Coordinates of C-alpha atoms in Angstrom, one line a residue:
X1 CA -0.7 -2.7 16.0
X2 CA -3.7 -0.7 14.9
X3 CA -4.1 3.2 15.3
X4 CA -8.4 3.9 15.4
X5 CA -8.4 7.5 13.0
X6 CA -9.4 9.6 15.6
X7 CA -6.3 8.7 17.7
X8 CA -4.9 10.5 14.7
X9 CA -5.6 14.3 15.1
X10 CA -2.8 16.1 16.1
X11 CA -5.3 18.7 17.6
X12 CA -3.7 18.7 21.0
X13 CA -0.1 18.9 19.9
X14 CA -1.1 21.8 17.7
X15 CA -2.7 23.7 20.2
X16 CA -2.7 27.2 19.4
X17 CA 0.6 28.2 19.7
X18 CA 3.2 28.1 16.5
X19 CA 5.3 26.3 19.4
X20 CA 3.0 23.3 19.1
X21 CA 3.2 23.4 15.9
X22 CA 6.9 23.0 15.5
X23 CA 6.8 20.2 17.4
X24 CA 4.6 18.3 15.3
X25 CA 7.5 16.7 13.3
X26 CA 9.8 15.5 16.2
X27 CA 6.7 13.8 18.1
X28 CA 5.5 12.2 15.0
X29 CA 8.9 11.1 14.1
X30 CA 9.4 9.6 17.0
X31 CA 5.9 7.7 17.9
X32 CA 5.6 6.3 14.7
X33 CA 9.4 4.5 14.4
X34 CA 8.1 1.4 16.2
X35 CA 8.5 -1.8 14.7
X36 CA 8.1 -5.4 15.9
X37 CA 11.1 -6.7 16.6
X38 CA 14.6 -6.2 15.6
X39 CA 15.1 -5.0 11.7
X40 CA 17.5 -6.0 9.9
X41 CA 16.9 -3.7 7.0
X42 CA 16.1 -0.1 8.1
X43 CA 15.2 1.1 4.6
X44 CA 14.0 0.2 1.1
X45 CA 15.0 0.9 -2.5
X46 CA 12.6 -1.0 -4.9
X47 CA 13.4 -1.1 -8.8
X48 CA 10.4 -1.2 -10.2
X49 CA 11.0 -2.5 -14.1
X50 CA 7.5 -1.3 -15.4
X51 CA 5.8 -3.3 -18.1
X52 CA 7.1 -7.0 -16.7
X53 CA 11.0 -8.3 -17.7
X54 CA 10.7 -11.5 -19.4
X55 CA 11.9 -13.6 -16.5
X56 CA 13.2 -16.5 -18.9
X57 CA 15.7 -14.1 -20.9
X58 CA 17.0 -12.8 -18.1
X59 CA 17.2 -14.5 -15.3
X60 CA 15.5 -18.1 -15.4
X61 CA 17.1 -20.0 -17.9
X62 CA 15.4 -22.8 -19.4
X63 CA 17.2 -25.9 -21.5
X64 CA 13.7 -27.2 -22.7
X65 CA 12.6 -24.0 -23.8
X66 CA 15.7 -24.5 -26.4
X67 CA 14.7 -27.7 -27.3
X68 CA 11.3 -27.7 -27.9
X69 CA 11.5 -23.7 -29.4
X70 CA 9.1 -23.6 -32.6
X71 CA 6.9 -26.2 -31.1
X72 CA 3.3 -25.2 -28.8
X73 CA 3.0 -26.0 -25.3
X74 CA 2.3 -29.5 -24.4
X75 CA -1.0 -30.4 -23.8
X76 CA -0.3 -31.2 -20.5
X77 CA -0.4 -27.9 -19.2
X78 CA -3.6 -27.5 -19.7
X79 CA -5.8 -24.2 -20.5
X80 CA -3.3 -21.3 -20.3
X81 CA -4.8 -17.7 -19.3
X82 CA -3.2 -14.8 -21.1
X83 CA -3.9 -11.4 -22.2
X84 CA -3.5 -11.8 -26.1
X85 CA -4.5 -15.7 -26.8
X86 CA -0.9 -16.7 -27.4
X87 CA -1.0 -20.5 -25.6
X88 CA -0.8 -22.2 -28.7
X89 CA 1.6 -20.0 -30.6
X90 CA 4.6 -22.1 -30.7
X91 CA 7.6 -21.5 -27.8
X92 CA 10.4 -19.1 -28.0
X93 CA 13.5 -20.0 -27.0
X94 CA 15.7 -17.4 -24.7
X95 CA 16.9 -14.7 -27.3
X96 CA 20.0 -13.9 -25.6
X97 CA 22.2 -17.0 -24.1
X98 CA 22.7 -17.5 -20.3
X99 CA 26.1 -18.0 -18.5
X100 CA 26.8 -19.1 -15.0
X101 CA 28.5 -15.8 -13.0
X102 CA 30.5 -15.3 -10.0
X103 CA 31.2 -18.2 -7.2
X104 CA 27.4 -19.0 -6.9
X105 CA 27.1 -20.0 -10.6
X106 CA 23.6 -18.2 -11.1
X107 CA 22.9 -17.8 -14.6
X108 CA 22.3 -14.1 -15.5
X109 CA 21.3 -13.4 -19.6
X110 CA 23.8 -11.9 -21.5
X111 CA 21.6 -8.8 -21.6
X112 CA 22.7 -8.2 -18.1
X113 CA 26.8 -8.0 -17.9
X114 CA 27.3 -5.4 -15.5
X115 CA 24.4 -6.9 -13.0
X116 CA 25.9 -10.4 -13.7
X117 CA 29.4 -9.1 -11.8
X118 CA 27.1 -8.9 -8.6
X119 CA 25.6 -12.2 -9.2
X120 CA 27.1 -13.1 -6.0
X121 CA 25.1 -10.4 -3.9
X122 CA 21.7 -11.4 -6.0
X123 CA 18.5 -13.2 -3.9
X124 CA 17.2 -14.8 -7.3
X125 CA 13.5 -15.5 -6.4
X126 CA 12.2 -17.7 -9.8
X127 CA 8.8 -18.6 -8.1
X128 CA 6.8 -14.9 -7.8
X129 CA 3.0 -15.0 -8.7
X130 CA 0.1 -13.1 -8.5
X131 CA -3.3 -12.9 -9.7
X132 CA -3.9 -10.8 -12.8
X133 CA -2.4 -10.8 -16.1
X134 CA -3.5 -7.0 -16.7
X135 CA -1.0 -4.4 -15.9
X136 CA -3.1 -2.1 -14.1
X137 CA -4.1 -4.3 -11.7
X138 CA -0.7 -6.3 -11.3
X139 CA 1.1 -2.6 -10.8
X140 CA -1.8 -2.4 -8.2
X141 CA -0.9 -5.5 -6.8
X142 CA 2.6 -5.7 -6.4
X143 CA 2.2 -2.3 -5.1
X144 CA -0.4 -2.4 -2.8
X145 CA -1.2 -6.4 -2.2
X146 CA -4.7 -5.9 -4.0
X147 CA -5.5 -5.5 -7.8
X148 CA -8.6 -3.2 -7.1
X149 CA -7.1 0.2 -6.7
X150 CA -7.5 2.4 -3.6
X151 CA -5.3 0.2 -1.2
X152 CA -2.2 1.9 0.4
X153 CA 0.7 1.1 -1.1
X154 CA 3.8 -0.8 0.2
X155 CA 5.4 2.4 0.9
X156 CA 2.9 3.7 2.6
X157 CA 2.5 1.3 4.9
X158 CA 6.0 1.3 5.8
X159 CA 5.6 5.0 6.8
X160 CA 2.9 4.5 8.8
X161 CA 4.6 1.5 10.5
X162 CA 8.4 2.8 10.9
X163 CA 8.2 7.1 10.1
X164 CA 11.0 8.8 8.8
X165 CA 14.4 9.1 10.1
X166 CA 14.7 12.9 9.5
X167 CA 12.0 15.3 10.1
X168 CA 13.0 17.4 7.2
X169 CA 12.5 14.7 5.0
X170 CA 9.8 12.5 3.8
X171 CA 9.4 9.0 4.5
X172 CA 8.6 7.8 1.1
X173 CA 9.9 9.6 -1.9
X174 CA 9.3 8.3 -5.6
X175 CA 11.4 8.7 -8.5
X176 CA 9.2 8.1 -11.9
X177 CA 10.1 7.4 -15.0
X178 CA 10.0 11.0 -16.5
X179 CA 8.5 9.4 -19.6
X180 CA 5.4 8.7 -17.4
X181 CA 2.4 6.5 -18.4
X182 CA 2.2 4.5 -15.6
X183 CA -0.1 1.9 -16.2
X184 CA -2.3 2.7 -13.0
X185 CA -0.8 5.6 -12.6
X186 CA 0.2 7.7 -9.1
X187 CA -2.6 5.3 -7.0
X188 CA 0.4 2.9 -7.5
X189 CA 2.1 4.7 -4.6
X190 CA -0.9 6.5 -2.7
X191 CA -1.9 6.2 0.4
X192 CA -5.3 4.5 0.1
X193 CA -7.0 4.6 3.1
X194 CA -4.2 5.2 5.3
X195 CA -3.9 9.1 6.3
X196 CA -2.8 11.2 3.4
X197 CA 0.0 12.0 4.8
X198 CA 1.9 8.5 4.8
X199 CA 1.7 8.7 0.3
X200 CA 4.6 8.9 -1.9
X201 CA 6.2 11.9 -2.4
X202 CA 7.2 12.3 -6.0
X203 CA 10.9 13.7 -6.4
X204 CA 12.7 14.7 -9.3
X205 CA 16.8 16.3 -10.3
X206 CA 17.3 19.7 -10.7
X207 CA 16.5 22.8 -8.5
X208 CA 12.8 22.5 -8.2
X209 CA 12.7 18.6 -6.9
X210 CA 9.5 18.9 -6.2
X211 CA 6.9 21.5 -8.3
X212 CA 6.2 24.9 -6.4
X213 CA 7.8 24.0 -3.5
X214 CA 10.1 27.3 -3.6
X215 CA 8.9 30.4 -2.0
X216 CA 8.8 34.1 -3.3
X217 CA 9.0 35.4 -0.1
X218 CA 12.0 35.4 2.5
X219 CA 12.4 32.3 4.8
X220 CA 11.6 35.1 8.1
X221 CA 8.3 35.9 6.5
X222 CA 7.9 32.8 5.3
X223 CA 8.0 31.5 8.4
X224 CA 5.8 33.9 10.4
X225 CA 3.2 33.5 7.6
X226 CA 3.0 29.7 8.0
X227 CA 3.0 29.7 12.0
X228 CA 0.3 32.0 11.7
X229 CA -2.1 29.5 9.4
X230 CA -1.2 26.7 11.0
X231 CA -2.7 28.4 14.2
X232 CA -5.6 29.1 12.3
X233 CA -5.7 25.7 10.9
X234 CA -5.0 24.1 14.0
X235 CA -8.5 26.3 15.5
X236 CA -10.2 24.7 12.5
X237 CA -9.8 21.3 12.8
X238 CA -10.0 21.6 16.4
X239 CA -13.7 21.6 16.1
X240 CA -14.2 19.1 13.6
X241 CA -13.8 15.6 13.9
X242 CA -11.0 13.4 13.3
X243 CA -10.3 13.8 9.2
X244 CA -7.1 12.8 7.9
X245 CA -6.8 14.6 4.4
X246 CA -7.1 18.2 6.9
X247 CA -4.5 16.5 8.9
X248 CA -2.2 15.9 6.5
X249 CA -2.7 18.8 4.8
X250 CA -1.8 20.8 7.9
X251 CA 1.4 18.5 8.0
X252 CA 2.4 19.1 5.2
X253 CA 3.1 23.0 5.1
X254 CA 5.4 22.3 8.1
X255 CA 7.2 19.8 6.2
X256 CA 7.1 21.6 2.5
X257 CA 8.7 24.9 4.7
X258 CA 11.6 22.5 6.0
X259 CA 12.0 20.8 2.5
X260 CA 12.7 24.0 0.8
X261 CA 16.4 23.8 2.2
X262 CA 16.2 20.1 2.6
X263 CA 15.2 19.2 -0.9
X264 CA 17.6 20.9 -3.4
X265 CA 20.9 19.4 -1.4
X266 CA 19.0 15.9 -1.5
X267 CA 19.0 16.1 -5.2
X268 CA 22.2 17.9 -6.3
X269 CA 24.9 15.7 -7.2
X270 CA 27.4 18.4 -8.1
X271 CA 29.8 17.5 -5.5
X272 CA 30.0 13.7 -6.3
X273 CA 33.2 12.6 -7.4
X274 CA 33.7 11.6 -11.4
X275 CA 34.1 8.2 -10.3
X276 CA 30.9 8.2 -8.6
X277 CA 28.9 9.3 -11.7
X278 CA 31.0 7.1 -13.9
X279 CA 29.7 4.0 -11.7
X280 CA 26.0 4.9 -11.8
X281 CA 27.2 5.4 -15.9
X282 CA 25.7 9.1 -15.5
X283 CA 28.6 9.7 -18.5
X284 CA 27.1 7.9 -20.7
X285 CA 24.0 9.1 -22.6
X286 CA 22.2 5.5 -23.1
X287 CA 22.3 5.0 -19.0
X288 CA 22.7 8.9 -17.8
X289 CA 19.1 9.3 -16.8
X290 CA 18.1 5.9 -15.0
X291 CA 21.4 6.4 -13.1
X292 CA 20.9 9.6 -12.1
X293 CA 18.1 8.4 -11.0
X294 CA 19.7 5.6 -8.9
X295 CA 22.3 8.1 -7.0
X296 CA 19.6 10.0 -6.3
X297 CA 17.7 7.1 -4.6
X298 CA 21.5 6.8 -2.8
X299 CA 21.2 10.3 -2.0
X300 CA 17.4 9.8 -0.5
X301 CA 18.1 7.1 2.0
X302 CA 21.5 8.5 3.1
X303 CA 19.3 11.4 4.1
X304 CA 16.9 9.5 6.3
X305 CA 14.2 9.2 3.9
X306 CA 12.7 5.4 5.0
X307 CA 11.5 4.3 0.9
X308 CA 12.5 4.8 -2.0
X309 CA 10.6 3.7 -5.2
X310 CA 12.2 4.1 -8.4
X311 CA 10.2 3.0 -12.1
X312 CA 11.9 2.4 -15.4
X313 CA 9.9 2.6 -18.6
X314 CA 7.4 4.7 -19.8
X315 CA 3.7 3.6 -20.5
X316 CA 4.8 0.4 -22.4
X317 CA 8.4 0.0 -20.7
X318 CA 9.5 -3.3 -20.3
X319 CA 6.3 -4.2 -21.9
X320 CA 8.0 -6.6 -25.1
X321 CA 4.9 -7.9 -27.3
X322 CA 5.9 -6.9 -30.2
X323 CA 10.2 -7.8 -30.2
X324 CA 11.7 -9.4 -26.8
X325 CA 15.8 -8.6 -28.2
X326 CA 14.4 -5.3 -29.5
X327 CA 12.7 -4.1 -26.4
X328 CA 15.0 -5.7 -23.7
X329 CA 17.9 -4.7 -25.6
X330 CA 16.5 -0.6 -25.0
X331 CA 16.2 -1.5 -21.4
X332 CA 18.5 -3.2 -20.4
X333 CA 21.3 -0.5 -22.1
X334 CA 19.7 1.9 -19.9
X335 CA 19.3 0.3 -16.2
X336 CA 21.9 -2.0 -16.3
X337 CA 25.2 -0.7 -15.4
X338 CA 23.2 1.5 -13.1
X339 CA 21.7 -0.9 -10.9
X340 CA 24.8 -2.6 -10.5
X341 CA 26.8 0.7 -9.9
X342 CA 23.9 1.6 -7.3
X343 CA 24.4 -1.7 -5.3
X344 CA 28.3 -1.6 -5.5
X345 CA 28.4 2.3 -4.3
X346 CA 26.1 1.2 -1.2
X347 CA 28.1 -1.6 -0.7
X348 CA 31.5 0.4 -0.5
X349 CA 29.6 3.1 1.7
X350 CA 28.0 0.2 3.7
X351 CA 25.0 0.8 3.5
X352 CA 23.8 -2.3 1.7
X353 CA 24.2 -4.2 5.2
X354 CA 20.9 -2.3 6.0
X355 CA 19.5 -1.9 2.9
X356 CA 17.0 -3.7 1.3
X357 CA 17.0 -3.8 -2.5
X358 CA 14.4 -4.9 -4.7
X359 CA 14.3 -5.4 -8.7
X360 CA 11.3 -6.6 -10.7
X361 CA 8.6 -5.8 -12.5
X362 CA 4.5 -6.9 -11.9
X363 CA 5.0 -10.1 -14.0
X364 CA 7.2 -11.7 -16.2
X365 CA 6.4 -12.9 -19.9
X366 CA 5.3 -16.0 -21.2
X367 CA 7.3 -18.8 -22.9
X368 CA 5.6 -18.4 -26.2
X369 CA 5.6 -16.7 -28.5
X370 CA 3.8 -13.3 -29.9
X371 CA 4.0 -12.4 -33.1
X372 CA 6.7 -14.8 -33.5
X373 CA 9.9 -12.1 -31.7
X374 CA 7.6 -10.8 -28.7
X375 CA 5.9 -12.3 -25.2
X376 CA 2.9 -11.8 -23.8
X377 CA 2.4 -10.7 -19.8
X378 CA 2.9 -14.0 -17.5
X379 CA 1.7 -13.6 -13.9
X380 CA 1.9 -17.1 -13.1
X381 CA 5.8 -17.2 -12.8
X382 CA 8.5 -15.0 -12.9
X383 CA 11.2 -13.6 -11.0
X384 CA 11.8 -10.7 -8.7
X385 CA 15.5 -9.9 -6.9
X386 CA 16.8 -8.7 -4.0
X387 CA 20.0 -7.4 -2.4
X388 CA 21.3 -6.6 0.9
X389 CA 19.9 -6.6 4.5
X390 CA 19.2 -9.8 5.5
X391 CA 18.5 -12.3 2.8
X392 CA 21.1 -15.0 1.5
X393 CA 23.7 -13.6 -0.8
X394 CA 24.1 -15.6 -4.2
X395 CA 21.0 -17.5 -3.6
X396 CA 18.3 -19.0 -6.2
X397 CA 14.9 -20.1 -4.1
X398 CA 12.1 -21.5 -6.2
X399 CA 11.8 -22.7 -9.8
X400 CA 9.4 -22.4 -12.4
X401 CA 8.2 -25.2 -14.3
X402 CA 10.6 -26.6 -17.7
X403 CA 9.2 -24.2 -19.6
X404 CA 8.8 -21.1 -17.2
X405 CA 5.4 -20.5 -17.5
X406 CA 4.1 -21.1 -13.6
X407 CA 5.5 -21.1 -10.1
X408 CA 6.7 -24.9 -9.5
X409 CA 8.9 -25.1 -6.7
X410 CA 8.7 -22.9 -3.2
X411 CA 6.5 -21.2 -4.7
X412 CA 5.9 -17.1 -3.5
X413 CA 2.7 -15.5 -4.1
X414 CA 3.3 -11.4 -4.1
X415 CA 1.6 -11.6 -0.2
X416 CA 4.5 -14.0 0.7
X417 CA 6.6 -11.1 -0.5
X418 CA 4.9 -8.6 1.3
X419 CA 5.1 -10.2 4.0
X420 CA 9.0 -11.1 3.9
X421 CA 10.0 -7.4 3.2
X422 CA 8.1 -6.1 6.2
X423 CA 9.8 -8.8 8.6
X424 CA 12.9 -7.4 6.9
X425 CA 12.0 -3.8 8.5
X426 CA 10.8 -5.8 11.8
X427 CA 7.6 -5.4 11.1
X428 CA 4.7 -8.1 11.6
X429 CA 2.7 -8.2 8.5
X430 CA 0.0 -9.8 10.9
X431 CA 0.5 -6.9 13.2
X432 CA 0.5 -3.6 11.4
X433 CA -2.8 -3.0 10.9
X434 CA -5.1 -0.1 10.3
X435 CA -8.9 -0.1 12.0
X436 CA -11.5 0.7 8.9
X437 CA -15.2 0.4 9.6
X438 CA -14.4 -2.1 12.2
X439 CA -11.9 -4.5 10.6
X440 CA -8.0 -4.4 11.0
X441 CA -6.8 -4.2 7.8
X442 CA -3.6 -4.8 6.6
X443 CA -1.1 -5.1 3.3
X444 CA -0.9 -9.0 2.7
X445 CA -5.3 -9.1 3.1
X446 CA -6.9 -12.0 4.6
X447 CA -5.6 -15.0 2.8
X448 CA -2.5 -16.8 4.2
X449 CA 0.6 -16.3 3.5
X450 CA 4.1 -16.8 5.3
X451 CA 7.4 -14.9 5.0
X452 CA 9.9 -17.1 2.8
X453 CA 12.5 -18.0 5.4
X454 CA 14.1 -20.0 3.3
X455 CA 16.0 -16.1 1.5
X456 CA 16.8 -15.3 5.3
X457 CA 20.3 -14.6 5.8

């Protein structure tokens, strides 16, 4: 599939009439929910863990990382790239012990105890890798498949390929850490050079979700108003040629106008019962905010919005170079119990059976040491999760090598994930494409990669 930009004005839908304009969200909603072949997730809700989770204290245990903790790394591995000139600090041993959980016997860190009760709905992926050990470019490119920024993100392409289910709503909504810093920052979730339309729509509690979206005026005159410059903008584009920000722009009144009712209900969890908020831990100061956070994301998708991105930790996050216990310890407390109370309340609603969850960072950490408590960033291996719609349920694919430092076994470059989540939403990661100065491009690039059949339910 590949949409040439000037297909893309809406010019003759608009017309000039505020009747044409109206009807610009059912018609797009319906031409653009077309995917390849039968999904068997119709929505996403990704978990992003900013700053990289050390991969072997949480979830990839390693016995020789024990045993040979104080010593360096053996020479056999060879020259090491990192970001701080750790490979040859002596190795750090797991800080926090590892027990085998539920009838699959994964081993899940004791900083995890509430997510270790769901070890039997996990997809443990222990073989992830990707290209940069900078966090910039490794948000970039577990975001958008590229570590240059510019590209459309995941999310994006998802809207593009699959709209939203509800016309009121957008199809991708994020949910940022309200400490902010993003390393990369909001290109982590544009649109690149995808219309503007199809970028992430940042979302937040409270009555004003999203900044000066409410009107002074009534919603009558409101709405006159707004039919009247959309006619006007629909005369002005009509005699330009095909651009995509004026498109979008255009779109996005209508949709702000419908969002002003649509918005506030999405995001107020008044009416949820006690035991609700107690699951998501919303009781509890340590984990109230990241769970809110979570129902929300419940709340998002139950509304027909298609993705749902969701970041924990601030500019340095999960980021632990100075003190793995200390730092892991912080986040962990936090996100725990609500990302196991977010997967249990959409498994009880069932939703999960069409839900595709995703938890990880944009690397893991490396088995030495820094500074003799801390990690530095690891891109070579690490581990990314999933729940739900159609992968195996208390599965482990891949391995790292003894120590955890590289992708060994099955190994899954970030395209190879890419490319499994969009077969997840029936979508062809070969086949949704987007014509730019006379290529097709598309979110895994132009190297190979496969989708990992092997997690496939």
């Amino acid at each position: 599939m590949h949409t040439d930009p000037a297909k893309l004005s809406r010019r003759r839908l608009l017309g000039t009439t505020a009747m044409g304009l109206s009807s610009v969200a059912l018609s797009s909603l319906m031409a653009e929910s077309r995917s390849h072949f039968p999904a068997k997730a119709k929505r996403v809700i990704w978990l992003f863990m900013h700053g990289g989770p050390s991969h072997v204290d949480l979830f990839d245990p390693k016995p020789e990382l024990i045993r040979h903790a104080g010593k360096p790394l053996p020479e056999s591995y060879g020259t090491v790239e990192t970001r701080r000139k750790v490979a040859q600090n002596p190795l750090l041993a797991p800080v926090k012990p590892f027990r085998k959980q539920g009838q699959s016997g994964i081993e899940i860190s004791d900083f995890l105890p509430h997510m270790a009760r769901i070890a039997d709905a996990m997809c443990v992926i222990r073989s992830c890798h990707g290209d940069s050990v900078n966090h910039p470019q490794s948000v970039y490119q577990m975001n958008t498949g590229s570590i240059q920024m510019g590209k459309p993100s995941m999310g994006s392409w998802v809207s593009y390929g699959l709209g939203s289910e509800n016309a009121d709503m957008p199809a991708f909504v994020v949910l940022p850490d309200p400490g902010g810093g993003l390393k990369g920052g909001p290109p982590a979730w544009g649109s690149g050079f995808l219309p503007a339309t199809y970028q992430g729509t940042t979302m937040r509690a409270g009555n004003n979700p999203i900044l000066d979206l409410k009107s002074p005026q009534s919603s009558t005159r409101q709405r006159a108003t707004l039919d009247l410059i959309q006619q006007m903008n629909a005369q002005h584009q009509a005699k330009r040629e095909a651009d995509s920000e004026l498109d979008a722009r255009i779109r996005a009144y209508e949709l702000a106008f419908r969002m002003q009712s649509a918005a506030p209900e999405a995001v107020d969890i008044s009416r949820e019962t006690e035991a609700t908020k107690h699951l998501y831990g919303i009781d509890d100061p340590t984990t109230k905010e990241f769970g809110t956070r979570c129902l929300l994301a419940r709340r998002m998708i139950e509304r027909g919005v298609r993705f749902v991105q969701l970041y924990s930790g601030d500019t340095n996050g999960w980021d632990a170079h100075e003190n793995v216990l200390k730092n892991h310890t912080e986040y962990c407390a936090r996100t725990d119990k609500p990302v196991a109370g977010l997967i249990r309340d959409l498994k009880q609603r069932g939703l999960l059976e069409d839900t595709l969850v995703i938890w990880g960072g944009e690397f893991g950490r490396m088995p030495m040491s820094e500074k003799g408590v801390g990690r530095d960033h690891n891109p070579w291996g690490y581990t990314t999760v999933l729940f739900g719609a159609g992968v195996k349920h208390g599965h482990i694919h891949g391995a790292t090598d003894e120590f955890g430092l590289r992708a060994a076994e099955d190994k899954v470059h970030i395209h190879d994930l890419h490319a499994t989540i969009l077969h997840l939403l029936g979508l062809d990661h070969d086949r949704l494409t987007f014509r730019l100065n006379g290529l097709d491009q598309k979110l895994t690039g132009v190297e190979q990669c496969h989708v990992v059949k092997k997690i496939l339910a």
